[in-house]
PDB file of C-alpha atoms in Angstrom:
ATOM      1  CA  MET A  21      50.826  -7.188 -18.441  1.00 72.00           C
ATOM      2  CA  PHE A  22      47.322  -7.652 -19.803  1.00 76.00           C
ATOM      3  CA  LEU A  23      47.176 -11.187 -18.399  1.00 79.00           C
ATOM      4  CA  TYR A  24      48.235  -9.912 -14.962  1.00 80.00           C
ATOM      5  CA  ILE A  25      45.353  -7.430 -15.002  1.00 85.00           C
ATOM      6  CA  ILE A  26      42.878 -10.152 -15.998  1.00 86.00           C
ATOM      7  CA  GLY A  27      44.269 -12.362 -13.219  1.00 83.00           C
ATOM      8  CA  LEU A  28      43.903  -9.631 -10.599  1.00 85.00           C
ATOM      9  CA  VAL A  29      40.324  -8.885 -11.668  1.00 84.00           C
ATOM     10  CA  ALA A  30      39.450 -12.603 -11.570  1.00 86.00           C
ATOM     11  CA  PHE A  31      41.070 -12.950  -8.126  1.00 82.00           C
ATOM     12  CA  TRP A  32      39.089  -9.950  -6.847  1.00 81.00           C
ATOM     13  CA  PHE A  33      35.743 -11.410  -7.981  1.00 81.00           C
ATOM     14  CA  VAL A  34      36.529 -14.828  -6.478  1.00 88.00           C
ATOM     15  CA  PHE A  35      37.657 -13.212  -3.217  1.00 83.00           C
ATOM     16  CA  ARG A  36      34.515 -11.041  -3.054  1.00 85.00           C
ATOM     17  CA  TRP A  37      32.270 -14.028  -3.792  1.00 84.00           C
ATOM     18  CA  TYR A  38      33.897 -16.073  -1.011  1.00 84.00           C
ATOM     19  CA  ARG A  39      33.817 -13.191   1.484  1.00 88.00           C
ATOM     20  CA  GLU A  40      30.125 -12.528   0.833  1.00 85.00           C
ATOM     21  CA  LEU A  41      29.102 -16.130   1.595  1.00 89.00           C
ATOM     22  CA  ALA A  42      29.265 -15.621   5.378  1.00 89.00           C
ATOM     23  CA  ARG A  43      25.922 -14.898   7.073  1.00 93.00           C
ATOM     24  CA  VAL A  44      25.051 -13.352  10.429  1.00 94.00           C
ATOM     25  CA  PRO A  45      24.263 -15.808  13.246  1.00 94.00           C
ATOM     26  CA  ASN A  46      21.076 -16.124  15.359  1.00 94.00           C
ATOM     27  CA  LYS A  47      18.579 -15.152  12.676  1.00 95.00           C
ATOM     28  CA  GLY A  48      15.694 -16.203  14.917  1.00 94.00           C
ATOM     29  CA  GLU A  49      16.552 -13.363  17.316  1.00 95.00           C
ATOM     30  CA  LYS A  50      16.780 -10.659  14.653  1.00 97.00           C
ATOM     31  CA  TYR A  51      13.811  -8.437  13.787  1.00 98.00           C
ATOM     32  CA  VAL A  52      13.475  -6.964  10.284  1.00 98.00           C
ATOM     33  CA  TYR A  53      10.988  -4.155   9.541  1.00 98.00           C
ATOM     34  CA  ILE A  54       9.888  -3.942   5.880  1.00 98.00           C
ATOM     35  CA  THR A  55       7.673  -1.255   4.359  1.00 98.00           C
ATOM     36  CA  GLY A  56       5.445  -1.737   1.306  1.00 97.00           C
ATOM     37  CA  CYS A  57       4.594  -5.411   1.891  1.00 97.00           C
ATOM     38  CA  ASP A  58       1.170  -5.469   0.198  1.00 96.00           C
ATOM     39  CA  SER A  59       2.723  -6.706  -3.062  1.00 94.00           C
ATOM     40  CA  GLY A  60       5.872  -6.806  -5.151  1.00 94.00           C
ATOM     41  CA  PHE A  61       9.361  -6.814  -3.656  1.00 97.00           C
ATOM     42  CA  GLY A  62       8.239  -6.143  -0.089  1.00 97.00           C
ATOM     43  CA  ASN A  63       5.741  -8.993  -0.058  1.00 97.00           C
ATOM     44  CA  LEU A  64       8.228 -11.470  -1.515  1.00 97.00           C
ATOM     45  CA  LEU A  65      10.986 -10.343   0.858  1.00 98.00           C
ATOM     46  CA  ALA A  66       8.751 -10.716   3.923  1.00 98.00           C
ATOM     47  CA  ARG A  67       7.867 -14.285   2.954  1.00 98.00           C
ATOM     48  CA  HIS A  68      11.460 -15.124   2.026  1.00 98.00           C
ATOM     49  CA  LEU A  69      12.953 -13.839   5.292  1.00 98.00           C
ATOM     50  CA  ASP A  70      10.216 -15.578   7.270  1.00 97.00           C
ATOM     51  CA  LYS A  71      11.243 -18.901   5.686  1.00 97.00           C
ATOM     52  CA  LEU A  72      14.885 -18.167   6.540  1.00 97.00           C
ATOM     53  CA  GLY A  73      13.958 -17.783  10.213  1.00 96.00           C
ATOM     54  CA  PHE A  74      14.057 -13.997  10.700  1.00 98.00           C
ATOM     55  CA  CYS A  75      11.424 -12.270  12.834  1.00 97.00           C
ATOM     56  CA  VAL A  76       9.676 -10.180  10.180  1.00 98.00           C
ATOM     57  CA  ILE A  77       7.619  -7.056  10.844  1.00 98.00           C
ATOM     58  CA  ALA A  78       5.753  -6.496   7.576  1.00 98.00           C
ATOM     59  CA  ALA A  79       4.220  -3.058   7.123  1.00 98.00           C
ATOM     60  CA  CYS A  80       1.213  -3.005   4.784  1.00 98.00           C
ATOM     61  CA  TYR A  81      -0.882  -0.107   3.539  1.00 97.00           C
ATOM     62  CA  THR A  82      -4.097  -2.139   3.404  1.00 96.00           C
ATOM     63  CA  GLU A  83      -5.803  -4.558   5.770  1.00 96.00           C
ATOM     64  CA  LYS A  84      -6.187  -6.968   2.845  1.00 96.00           C
ATOM     65  CA  GLY A  85      -2.415  -6.970   2.384  1.00 96.00           C
ATOM     66  CA  GLU A  86      -1.909  -7.841   6.060  1.00 97.00           C
ATOM     67  CA  ASP A  87      -4.467 -10.664   5.983  1.00 96.00           C
ATOM     68  CA  GLU A  88      -3.112 -12.272   2.812  1.00 96.00           C
ATOM     69  CA  LEU A  89       0.474 -12.139   4.071  1.00 97.00           C
ATOM     70  CA  LYS A  90      -0.450 -13.759   7.384  1.00 95.00           C
ATOM     71  CA  LYS A  91      -2.099 -16.661   5.538  1.00 96.00           C
ATOM     72  CA  VAL A  92       1.160 -17.688   3.846  1.00 96.00           C
ATOM     73  CA  SER A  93       3.589 -16.987   6.700  1.00 96.00           C
ATOM     74  CA  SER A  94       4.622 -18.479  10.027  1.00 96.00           C
ATOM     75  CA  GLU A  95       3.621 -17.197  13.451  1.00 94.00           C
ATOM     76  CA  ARG A  96       6.963 -15.382  13.690  1.00 95.00           C
ATOM     77  CA  LEU A  97       5.782 -12.815  11.140  1.00 97.00           C
ATOM     78  CA  ASN A  98       3.961  -9.762  12.480  1.00 97.00           C
ATOM     79  CA  THR A  99       2.093  -7.254  10.357  1.00 97.00           C
ATOM     80  CA  VAL A 100       1.424  -3.597  11.049  1.00 98.00           C
ATOM     81  CA  HIS A 101      -0.547  -0.941   9.191  1.00 97.00           C
ATOM     82  CA  LEU A 102       1.639   1.827   7.774  1.00 98.00           C
ATOM     83  CA  ASP A 103       1.045   4.914   5.693  1.00 98.00           C
ATOM     84  CA  VAL A 104       4.528   6.393   5.251  1.00 97.00           C
ATOM     85  CA  ILE A 105       3.206   9.909   4.593  1.00 97.00           C
ATOM     86  CA  SER A 106       1.328   9.976   7.914  1.00 97.00           C
ATOM     87  CA  THR A 107       3.433  10.923  10.950  1.00 97.00           C
ATOM     88  CA  ASP A 108       0.790   9.448  13.234  1.00 98.00           C
ATOM     89  CA  SER A 109       0.861   6.123  11.354  1.00 98.00           C
ATOM     90  CA  VAL A 110       4.675   6.004  11.426  1.00 98.00           C
ATOM     91  CA  ASN A 111       4.719   6.737  15.166  1.00 98.00           C
ATOM     92  CA  LYS A 112       2.121   4.046  15.920  1.00 98.00           C
ATOM     93  CA  ALA A 113       4.127   1.476  13.951  1.00 98.00           C
ATOM     94  CA  THR A 114       7.302   2.499  15.801  1.00 98.00           C
ATOM     95  CA  ALA A 115       5.593   2.131  19.195  1.00 98.00           C
ATOM     96  CA  PHE A 116       4.460  -1.376  18.216  1.00 97.00           C
ATOM     97  CA  ILE A 117       7.994  -2.286  17.111  1.00 98.00           C
ATOM     98  CA  LYS A 118       9.547  -0.986  20.347  1.00 97.00           C
ATOM     99  CA  THR A 119       7.240  -3.223  22.355  1.00 96.00           C
ATOM    100  CA  LEU A 120       8.013  -6.180  20.131  1.00 96.00           C
ATOM    101  CA  VAL A 121      11.822  -6.002  19.948  1.00 96.00           C
ATOM    102  CA  GLY A 122      12.508  -4.930  23.540  1.00 92.00           C
ATOM    103  CA  GLU A 123      16.145  -4.503  24.523  1.00 91.00           C
ATOM    104  CA  LYS A 124      17.433  -6.467  21.531  1.00 92.00           C
ATOM    105  CA  GLY A 125      16.785  -3.563  19.223  1.00 97.00           C
ATOM    106  CA  LEU A 126      15.843  -3.754  15.552  1.00 98.00           C
ATOM    107  CA  TRP A 127      18.251  -5.580  13.245  1.00 98.00           C
ATOM    108  CA  ALA A 128      17.123  -3.968   9.977  1.00 98.00           C
ATOM    109  CA  VAL A 129      14.660  -1.644   8.319  1.00 98.00           C
ATOM    110  CA  VAL A 130      13.986  -2.031   4.598  1.00 98.00           C
ATOM    111  CA  ASN A 131      12.544   1.120   3.029  1.00 98.00           C
ATOM    112  CA  ASN A 132      10.733  -0.473   0.123  1.00 97.00           C
ATOM    113  CA  ALA A 133       7.438   1.468  -0.132  1.00 96.00           C
ATOM    114  CA  GLY A 134       7.221   3.738  -3.159  1.00 95.00           C
ATOM    115  CA  VAL A 135       5.119   5.034  -6.060  1.00 95.00           C
ATOM    116  CA  SER A 136       5.910   5.696  -9.732  1.00 94.00           C
ATOM    117  CA  VAL A 137       3.230   8.142 -10.831  1.00 94.00           C
ATOM    118  CA  PRO A 138       2.724  10.927 -11.735  1.00 94.00           C
ATOM    119  CA  SER A 139       5.535  10.757 -14.296  1.00 93.00           C
ATOM    120  CA  GLY A 140       5.910  12.719 -17.517  1.00 92.00           C
ATOM    121  CA  PRO A 141       7.559  15.809 -19.004  1.00 94.00           C
ATOM    122  CA  CYS A 142       8.450  18.374 -16.344  1.00 95.00           C
ATOM    123  CA  ASP A 143       6.259  21.089 -17.885  1.00 95.00           C
ATOM    124  CA  TRP A 144       3.224  18.798 -17.505  1.00 96.00           C
ATOM    125  CA  MET A 145       3.702  18.777 -13.723  1.00 96.00           C
ATOM    126  CA  THR A 146       2.595  20.979 -10.879  1.00 96.00           C
ATOM    127  CA  VAL A 147       4.412  21.551  -7.604  1.00 97.00           C
ATOM    128  CA  ASP A 148       1.772  19.368  -5.942  1.00 97.00           C
ATOM    129  CA  ASP A 149       2.674  16.500  -8.296  1.00 96.00           C
ATOM    130  CA  TYR A 150       6.254  16.719  -7.083  1.00 97.00           C
ATOM    131  CA  LYS A 151       5.225  17.014  -3.440  1.00 98.00           C
ATOM    132  CA  SER A 152       2.928  13.983  -3.563  1.00 97.00           C
ATOM    133  CA  MET A 153       5.682  11.691  -4.832  1.00 97.00           C
ATOM    134  CA  LEU A 154       8.448  13.159  -2.694  1.00 98.00           C
ATOM    135  CA  ASP A 155       6.251  12.632   0.374  1.00 98.00           C
ATOM    136  CA  VAL A 156       6.193   8.878  -0.293  1.00 98.00           C
ATOM    137  CA  ASN A 157       9.489   8.114  -2.017  1.00 98.00           C
ATOM    138  CA  LEU A 158      11.799  10.434  -0.078  1.00 98.00           C
ATOM    139  CA  ILE A 159      10.204  11.969   3.025  1.00 98.00           C
ATOM    140  CA  GLY A 160       8.592   8.600   3.784  1.00 98.00           C
ATOM    141  CA  VAL A 161      12.007   6.896   3.649  1.00 98.00           C
ATOM    142  CA  ILE A 162      13.550   9.534   5.914  1.00 98.00           C
ATOM    143  CA  GLY A 163      10.624   9.504   8.354  1.00 98.00           C
ATOM    144  CA  VAL A 164      10.516   5.725   8.759  1.00 98.00           C
ATOM    145  CA  THR A 165      14.303   5.512   9.108  1.00 98.00           C
ATOM    146  CA  LEU A 166      14.569   8.222  11.763  1.00 98.00           C
ATOM    147  CA  SER A 167      11.659   6.735  13.713  1.00 98.00           C
ATOM    148  CA  VAL A 168      13.482   3.415  14.265  1.00 98.00           C
ATOM    149  CA  LEU A 169      17.119   4.550  14.071  1.00 98.00           C
ATOM    150  CA  PRO A 170      17.663   4.417  17.877  1.00 98.00           C
ATOM    151  CA  LEU A 171      16.509   0.767  17.825  1.00 98.00           C
ATOM    152  CA  ILE A 172      18.858  -0.046  14.919  1.00 98.00           C
ATOM    153  CA  LYS A 173      21.798   1.640  16.672  1.00 98.00           C
ATOM    154  CA  LYS A 174      21.062  -0.495  19.721  1.00 97.00           C
ATOM    155  CA  ALA A 175      21.342  -3.671  17.620  1.00 97.00           C
ATOM    156  CA  ARG A 176      24.190  -2.332  15.433  1.00 97.00           C
ATOM    157  CA  GLY A 177      21.984  -3.346  12.555  1.00 98.00           C
ATOM    158  CA  ARG A 178      21.201  -2.330   8.994  1.00 98.00           C
ATOM    159  CA  VAL A 179      19.294   0.301   7.040  1.00 98.00           C
ATOM    160  CA  VAL A 180      18.404  -0.897   3.537  1.00 98.00           C
ATOM    161  CA  ASN A 181      17.080   1.770   1.180  1.00 98.00           C
ATOM    162  CA  VAL A 182      15.441   0.857  -2.111  1.00 98.00           C
ATOM    163  CA  ALA A 183      16.364   3.653  -4.502  1.00 97.00           C
ATOM    164  CA  SER A 184      16.556   3.033  -8.249  1.00 97.00           C
ATOM    165  CA  VAL A 185      19.070   3.110 -11.050  1.00 96.00           C
ATOM    166  CA  PHE A 186      17.132   6.278 -11.951  1.00 95.00           C
ATOM    167  CA  GLY A 187      18.648   7.827  -8.848  1.00 96.00           C
ATOM    168  CA  ARG A 188      21.850   7.767 -10.902  1.00 95.00           C
ATOM    169  CA  ILE A 189      20.537   8.910 -14.292  1.00 95.00           C
ATOM    170  CA  SER A 190      17.368  10.808 -15.210  1.00 93.00           C
ATOM    171  CA  ALA A 191      15.926   8.904 -18.137  1.00 89.00           C
ATOM    172  CA  PHE A 192      12.545  10.683 -18.070  1.00 89.00           C
ATOM    173  CA  GLY A 193      10.897  13.758 -16.593  1.00 90.00           C
ATOM    174  CA  GLY A 194       8.780  14.326 -13.524  1.00 93.00           C
ATOM    175  CA  PRO A 195       9.365  13.733  -9.812  1.00 96.00           C
ATOM    176  CA  TYR A 196      10.365  10.046  -9.813  1.00 97.00           C
ATOM    177  CA  CYS A 197      14.050  10.528 -10.617  1.00 97.00           C
ATOM    178  CA  VAL A 198      14.167  13.561  -8.308  1.00 97.00           C
ATOM    179  CA  SER A 199      12.855  11.453  -5.427  1.00 98.00           C
ATOM    180  CA  LYS A 200      15.329   8.631  -6.073  1.00 98.00           C
ATOM    181  CA  TYR A 201      18.296  11.004  -6.356  1.00 98.00           C
ATOM    182  CA  GLY A 202      17.174  12.237  -2.934  1.00 98.00           C
ATOM    183  CA  VAL A 203      17.135   8.698  -1.536  1.00 98.00           C
ATOM    184  CA  GLU A 204      20.684   8.187  -2.822  1.00 98.00           C
ATOM    185  CA  ALA A 205      21.854  11.378  -1.082  1.00 98.00           C
ATOM    186  CA  PHE A 206      20.092  10.481   2.182  1.00 98.00           C
ATOM    187  CA  ASN A 207      21.550   6.966   2.007  1.00 98.00           C
ATOM    188  CA  ASP A 208      25.120   8.231   1.500  1.00 98.00           C
ATOM    189  CA  SER A 209      24.979  10.830   4.258  1.00 98.00           C
ATOM    190  CA  LEU A 210      23.361   8.376   6.691  1.00 98.00           C
ATOM    191  CA  ARG A 211      25.972   5.724   5.847  1.00 98.00           C
ATOM    192  CA  MET A 212      28.787   8.061   6.828  1.00 97.00           C
ATOM    193  CA  ASN A 213      27.031   9.275   9.986  1.00 98.00           C
ATOM    194  CA  MET A 214      26.144   5.779  11.224  1.00 98.00           C
ATOM    195  CA  SER A 215      29.499   4.087  10.570  1.00 97.00           C
ATOM    196  CA  ALA A 216      30.747   5.252  13.987  1.00 97.00           C
ATOM    197  CA  PHE A 217      27.888   3.312  15.633  1.00 98.00           C
ATOM    198  CA  GLY A 218      28.457   0.051  13.773  1.00 97.00           C
ATOM    199  CA  VAL A 219      25.313   0.507  11.657  1.00 98.00           C
ATOM    200  CA  LYS A 220      25.567  -0.486   7.986  1.00 98.00           C
ATOM    201  CA  VAL A 221      23.534   1.528   5.460  1.00 98.00           C
ATOM    202  CA  LEU A 222      22.993  -0.198   2.099  1.00 98.00           C
ATOM    203  CA  CYS A 223      21.326   0.915  -1.113  1.00 98.00           C
ATOM    204  CA  LEU A 224      19.521  -1.005  -3.865  1.00 98.00           C
ATOM    205  CA  GLU A 225      19.350   0.459  -7.361  1.00 97.00           C
ATOM    206  CA  PRO A 226      17.112  -1.870  -9.385  1.00 97.00           C
ATOM    207  CA  GLY A 227      16.333  -1.448 -13.053  1.00 95.00           C
ATOM    208  CA  PHE A 228      12.922  -2.155 -14.621  1.00 93.00           C
ATOM    209  CA  PHE A 229      11.051  -5.044 -12.991  1.00 95.00           C
ATOM    210  CA  LYS A 230       7.506  -6.229 -13.523  1.00 92.00           C
ATOM    211  CA  THR A 231       5.648  -4.917 -10.453  1.00 92.00           C
ATOM    212  CA  SER A 232       2.521  -2.878  -9.763  1.00 87.00           C
ATOM    213  CA  VAL A 233       4.484   0.390 -10.117  1.00 85.00           C
ATOM    214  CA  THR A 234       5.632  -0.488 -13.653  1.00 89.00           C
ATOM    215  CA  ASP A 235       2.251  -1.803 -14.828  1.00 90.00           C
ATOM    216  CA  LEU A 236       1.699  -0.523 -18.371  1.00 88.00           C
ATOM    217  CA  ASN A 237      -2.007   0.152 -17.782  1.00 91.00           C
ATOM    218  CA  LEU A 238      -1.086   2.341 -14.805  1.00 92.00           C
ATOM    219  CA  LEU A 239       1.494   4.211 -16.886  1.00 92.00           C
ATOM    220  CA  ARG A 240      -0.943   4.721 -19.802  1.00 92.00           C
ATOM    221  CA  LYS A 241      -3.598   6.013 -17.412  1.00 95.00           C
ATOM    222  CA  ASN A 242      -0.989   8.346 -15.935  1.00 95.00           C
ATOM    223  CA  VAL A 243      -0.261   9.820 -19.392  1.00 94.00           C
ATOM    224  CA  LYS A 244      -3.981  10.330 -20.078  1.00 95.00           C
ATOM    225  CA  THR A 245      -4.661  11.941 -16.685  1.00 96.00           C
ATOM    226  CA  LEU A 246      -1.778  14.387 -17.035  1.00 95.00           C
ATOM    227  CA  TRP A 247      -2.677  15.193 -20.654  1.00 96.00           C
ATOM    228  CA  ASP A 248      -6.315  15.888 -19.828  1.00 95.00           C
ATOM    229  CA  ASN A 249      -5.236  18.470 -17.245  1.00 95.00           C
ATOM    230  CA  LEU A 250      -2.888  20.373 -19.569  1.00 95.00           C
ATOM    231  CA  SER A 251      -3.626  23.765 -21.066  1.00 95.00           C
ATOM    232  CA  GLU A 252      -4.383  23.984 -24.793  1.00 95.00           C
ATOM    233  CA  GLU A 253      -1.151  25.918 -25.263  1.00 95.00           C
ATOM    234  CA  ILE A 254       1.003  23.026 -24.006  1.00 94.00           C
ATOM    235  CA  LYS A 255      -1.087  20.500 -25.963  1.00 95.00           C
ATOM    236  CA  ASP A 256      -0.447  22.501 -29.142  1.00 93.00           C
ATOM    237  CA  GLN A 257       3.284  22.593 -28.378  1.00 93.00           C
ATOM    238  CA  TYR A 258       3.475  18.800 -28.022  1.00 93.00           C
ATOM    239  CA  GLY A 259       0.949  17.960 -30.733  1.00 93.00           C
ATOM    240  CA  HIS A 260      -2.471  16.451 -30.076  1.00 91.00           C
ATOM    241  CA  ASP A 261      -1.276  12.984 -31.078  1.00 92.00           C
ATOM    242  CA  TYR A 262       1.484  13.051 -28.450  1.00 93.00           C
ATOM    243  CA  PRO A 263      -0.265  10.717 -25.933  1.00 92.00           C
ATOM    244  CA  GLU A 264      -0.544   8.027 -28.616  1.00 92.00           C
ATOM    245  CA  ARG A 265       3.116   8.430 -29.541  1.00 91.00           C
ATOM    246  CA  ALA A 266       4.103   8.383 -25.863  1.00 89.00           C
ATOM    247  CA  ASN A 267       2.215   5.129 -25.342  1.00 89.00           C
ATOM    248  CA  VAL A 268       4.007   3.580 -28.333  1.00 88.00           C
ATOM    249  CA  THR A 269       7.297   4.592 -26.705  1.00 85.00           C
ATOM    250  CA  LEU A 270       6.179   2.995 -23.435  1.00 84.00           C
ATOM    251  CA  GLU A 271       5.369  -0.238 -25.237  1.00 82.00           C
ATOM    252  CA  LYS A 272       8.675  -0.194 -27.098  1.00 80.00           C
ATOM    253  CA  ASN A 273      11.035   0.802 -24.286  1.00 80.00           C
ATOM    254  CA  VAL A 274       9.499  -0.129 -20.933  1.00 80.00           C
ATOM    255  CA  ALA A 275       7.728  -3.356 -21.909  1.00 78.00           C
ATOM    256  CA  THR A 276      10.851  -4.792 -23.528  1.00 82.00           C
ATOM    257  CA  LEU A 277      13.023  -3.990 -20.494  1.00 87.00           C
ATOM    258  CA  LEU A 278      10.700  -5.376 -17.801  1.00 91.00           C
ATOM    259  CA  ASP A 279      12.202  -8.310 -15.909  1.00 93.00           C
ATOM    260  CA  GLY A 280       9.686 -10.689 -14.353  1.00 92.00           C
ATOM    261  CA  ASP A 281      12.157 -12.350 -11.970  1.00 95.00           C
ATOM    262  CA  LEU A 282      11.568 -10.318  -8.800  1.00 96.00           C
ATOM    263  CA  MET A 283      13.806 -12.659  -6.811  1.00 97.00           C
ATOM    264  CA  LYS A 284      16.819 -10.926  -8.365  1.00 97.00           C
ATOM    265  CA  VAL A 285      15.956  -7.893  -6.263  1.00 97.00           C
ATOM    266  CA  VAL A 286      14.750  -9.872  -3.235  1.00 98.00           C
ATOM    267  CA  SER A 287      18.020 -11.851  -3.165  1.00 97.00           C
ATOM    268  CA  CYS A 288      19.969  -8.583  -3.034  1.00 98.00           C
ATOM    269  CA  MET A 289      17.723  -7.326  -0.230  1.00 98.00           C
ATOM    270  CA  GLU A 290      18.236 -10.553   1.701  1.00 98.00           C
ATOM    271  CA  HIS A 291      22.005 -10.329   1.221  1.00 98.00           C
ATOM    272  CA  ALA A 292      22.044  -6.743   2.496  1.00 98.00           C
ATOM    273  CA  ILE A 293      20.208  -7.921   5.623  1.00 98.00           C
ATOM    274  CA  SER A 294      21.860 -11.254   6.336  1.00 97.00           C
ATOM    275  CA  ALA A 295      25.406 -11.135   4.921  1.00 97.00           C
ATOM    276  CA  LEU A 296      28.228 -10.591   7.364  1.00 97.00           C
ATOM    277  CA  HIS A 297      29.899  -8.403   4.742  1.00 96.00           C
ATOM    278  CA  PRO A 298      27.147  -6.782   2.621  1.00 97.00           C
ATOM    279  CA  ARG A 299      27.838  -4.573  -0.366  1.00 96.00           C
ATOM    280  CA  THR A 300      27.365  -0.823  -0.120  1.00 97.00           C
ATOM    281  CA  ARG A 301      25.278  -0.828  -3.303  1.00 97.00           C
ATOM    282  CA  TYR A 302      23.381  -3.449  -5.296  1.00 97.00           C
ATOM    283  CA  SER A 303      22.255  -3.064  -8.920  1.00 96.00           C
ATOM    284  CA  PRO A 304      19.840  -5.925  -9.665  1.00 97.00           C
ATOM    285  CA  GLY A 305      18.646  -6.311 -13.243  1.00 95.00           C
ATOM    286  CA  TRP A 306      20.530  -6.647 -16.522  1.00 94.00           C
ATOM    287  CA  ASP A 307      19.399  -3.193 -17.673  1.00 93.00           C
ATOM    288  CA  ALA A 308      20.704  -1.564 -14.481  1.00 95.00           C
ATOM    289  CA  LYS A 309      24.109  -3.247 -14.762  1.00 95.00           C
ATOM    290  CA  PHE A 310      24.714  -3.047 -18.503  1.00 94.00           C
ATOM    291  CA  LEU A 311      22.622  -0.117 -19.745  1.00 92.00           C
ATOM    292  CA  TRP A 312      21.687   2.584 -17.235  1.00 92.00           C
ATOM    293  CA  LEU A 313      24.708   2.528 -14.902  1.00 92.00           C
ATOM    294  CA  PRO A 314      27.285   2.599 -17.702  1.00 94.00           C
ATOM    295  CA  MET A 315      25.280   5.373 -19.364  1.00 93.00           C
ATOM    296  CA  SER A 316      25.379   7.403 -16.135  1.00 93.00           C
ATOM    297  CA  TYR A 317      29.191   7.574 -16.383  1.00 93.00           C
ATOM    298  CA  LEU A 318      29.190   8.915 -19.947  1.00 92.00           C
ATOM    299  CA  PRO A 319      29.633  12.617 -20.722  1.00 94.00           C
ATOM    300  CA  THR A 320      26.255  14.330 -20.380  1.00 92.00           C
ATOM    301  CA  TRP A 321      25.949  15.290 -24.054  1.00 91.00           C
ATOM    302  CA  ILE A 322      26.433  11.665 -25.138  1.00 92.00           C
ATOM    303  CA  ALA A 323      24.014  10.229 -22.546  1.00 90.00           C
ATOM    304  CA  ASP A 324      21.404  12.858 -23.454  1.00 90.00           C
ATOM    305  CA  LYS A 325      21.601  11.978 -27.162  1.00 89.00           C
ATOM    306  CA  MET A 326      21.174   8.285 -26.379  1.00 88.00           C
ATOM    307  CA  LEU A 327      18.150   8.939 -24.162  1.00 85.00           C
ATOM    308  CA  LEU A 328      16.464  11.481 -26.453  1.00 83.00           C
ATOM    309  CA  LYS A 329      16.801   9.151 -29.449  1.00 79.00           C
ATOM    310  CA  ASP A 330      14.096   6.822 -28.081  1.00 71.00           C
ATOM    311  CA  MET A 331      11.762   9.452 -26.610  1.00 73.00           C
ATOM    312  CA  ALA A 332       8.523  10.655 -28.188  1.00 72.00           C
ATOM    313  CA  LYS A 333       9.231  14.145 -29.566  1.00 72.00           C
ATOM    314  CA  PRO A 334       6.945  17.195 -29.286  1.00 82.00           C
ATOM    315  CA  THR A 335       5.576  18.389 -32.655  1.00 71.00           C
ATOM    316  CA  GLY A 336       7.538  21.601 -32.336  1.00 58.00           C
ATOM    317  CA  SER A 337      10.777  19.897 -31.354  1.00 59.00           C
ATOM    318  CA  ILE A 338      14.031  21.347 -32.683  1.00 53.00           C
ATOM    319  CA  LEU A 339      15.852  18.017 -32.141  1.00 51.00           C
TER     320      LEU A 339
END
């Protein structure tokens, strides 16, 4: 019986691998809109899809990002300025895309733009801290998607949302996990709504990768900025050496988990865009597959103990 089960599992993986090899035809006629192309995943994806023959519309936050991307790309690639928290900026980008794609519609939008700070214990945060991140990581995703959804429905194309494995499990405090849980919920509801129109909605849940949003200097500065704005009462509760202990935890946990191979994520993005039969969800990164996702299925009290074990503790902690 056990051998039959192993055989069925092996057959399923071989079948899935073979089925996922097929790619969509006429790539040169398909437009792909990517946000957050100044650096990181978005920049690599724009260049990768351009080499594969797609018509890329790369949205950058800075003029420098646009200029540098144009230098290393073909004439097929178009850039556009985009600030995802600005309705005016989103609308201008959408107007440009409508003119560009015409009656063909838009094959795919990749919601890649995002930020990782401020992050820290929830009682260090203000409502404005939550709003600032939700505006980018969640409302920005929704706004960009809705702005081009009629064009995607016309092409029966794809919506690719970059969430995070921390949209499945909250491994730390602050608004980041909240925003990614929101992306997961938006992705799932949109997927069901759009299935009737032939639109596929896919989600990426990467683990820790070495990008600008996981830069240790940025994360250390984030801890210092938040700490400096705290009341003396909260500082006393955590202990005045807490920032140093938190930074040691960052070095120990985050630095050791960072994966420098960004193409693991970009390959999943490309598959979601170009595969005839894409997956509903992708979990690039060894930590996502073998650490965080399995942990998310554990009973809460077990997962909490595992997570709290490696966290810096407040001086007055009862744990």
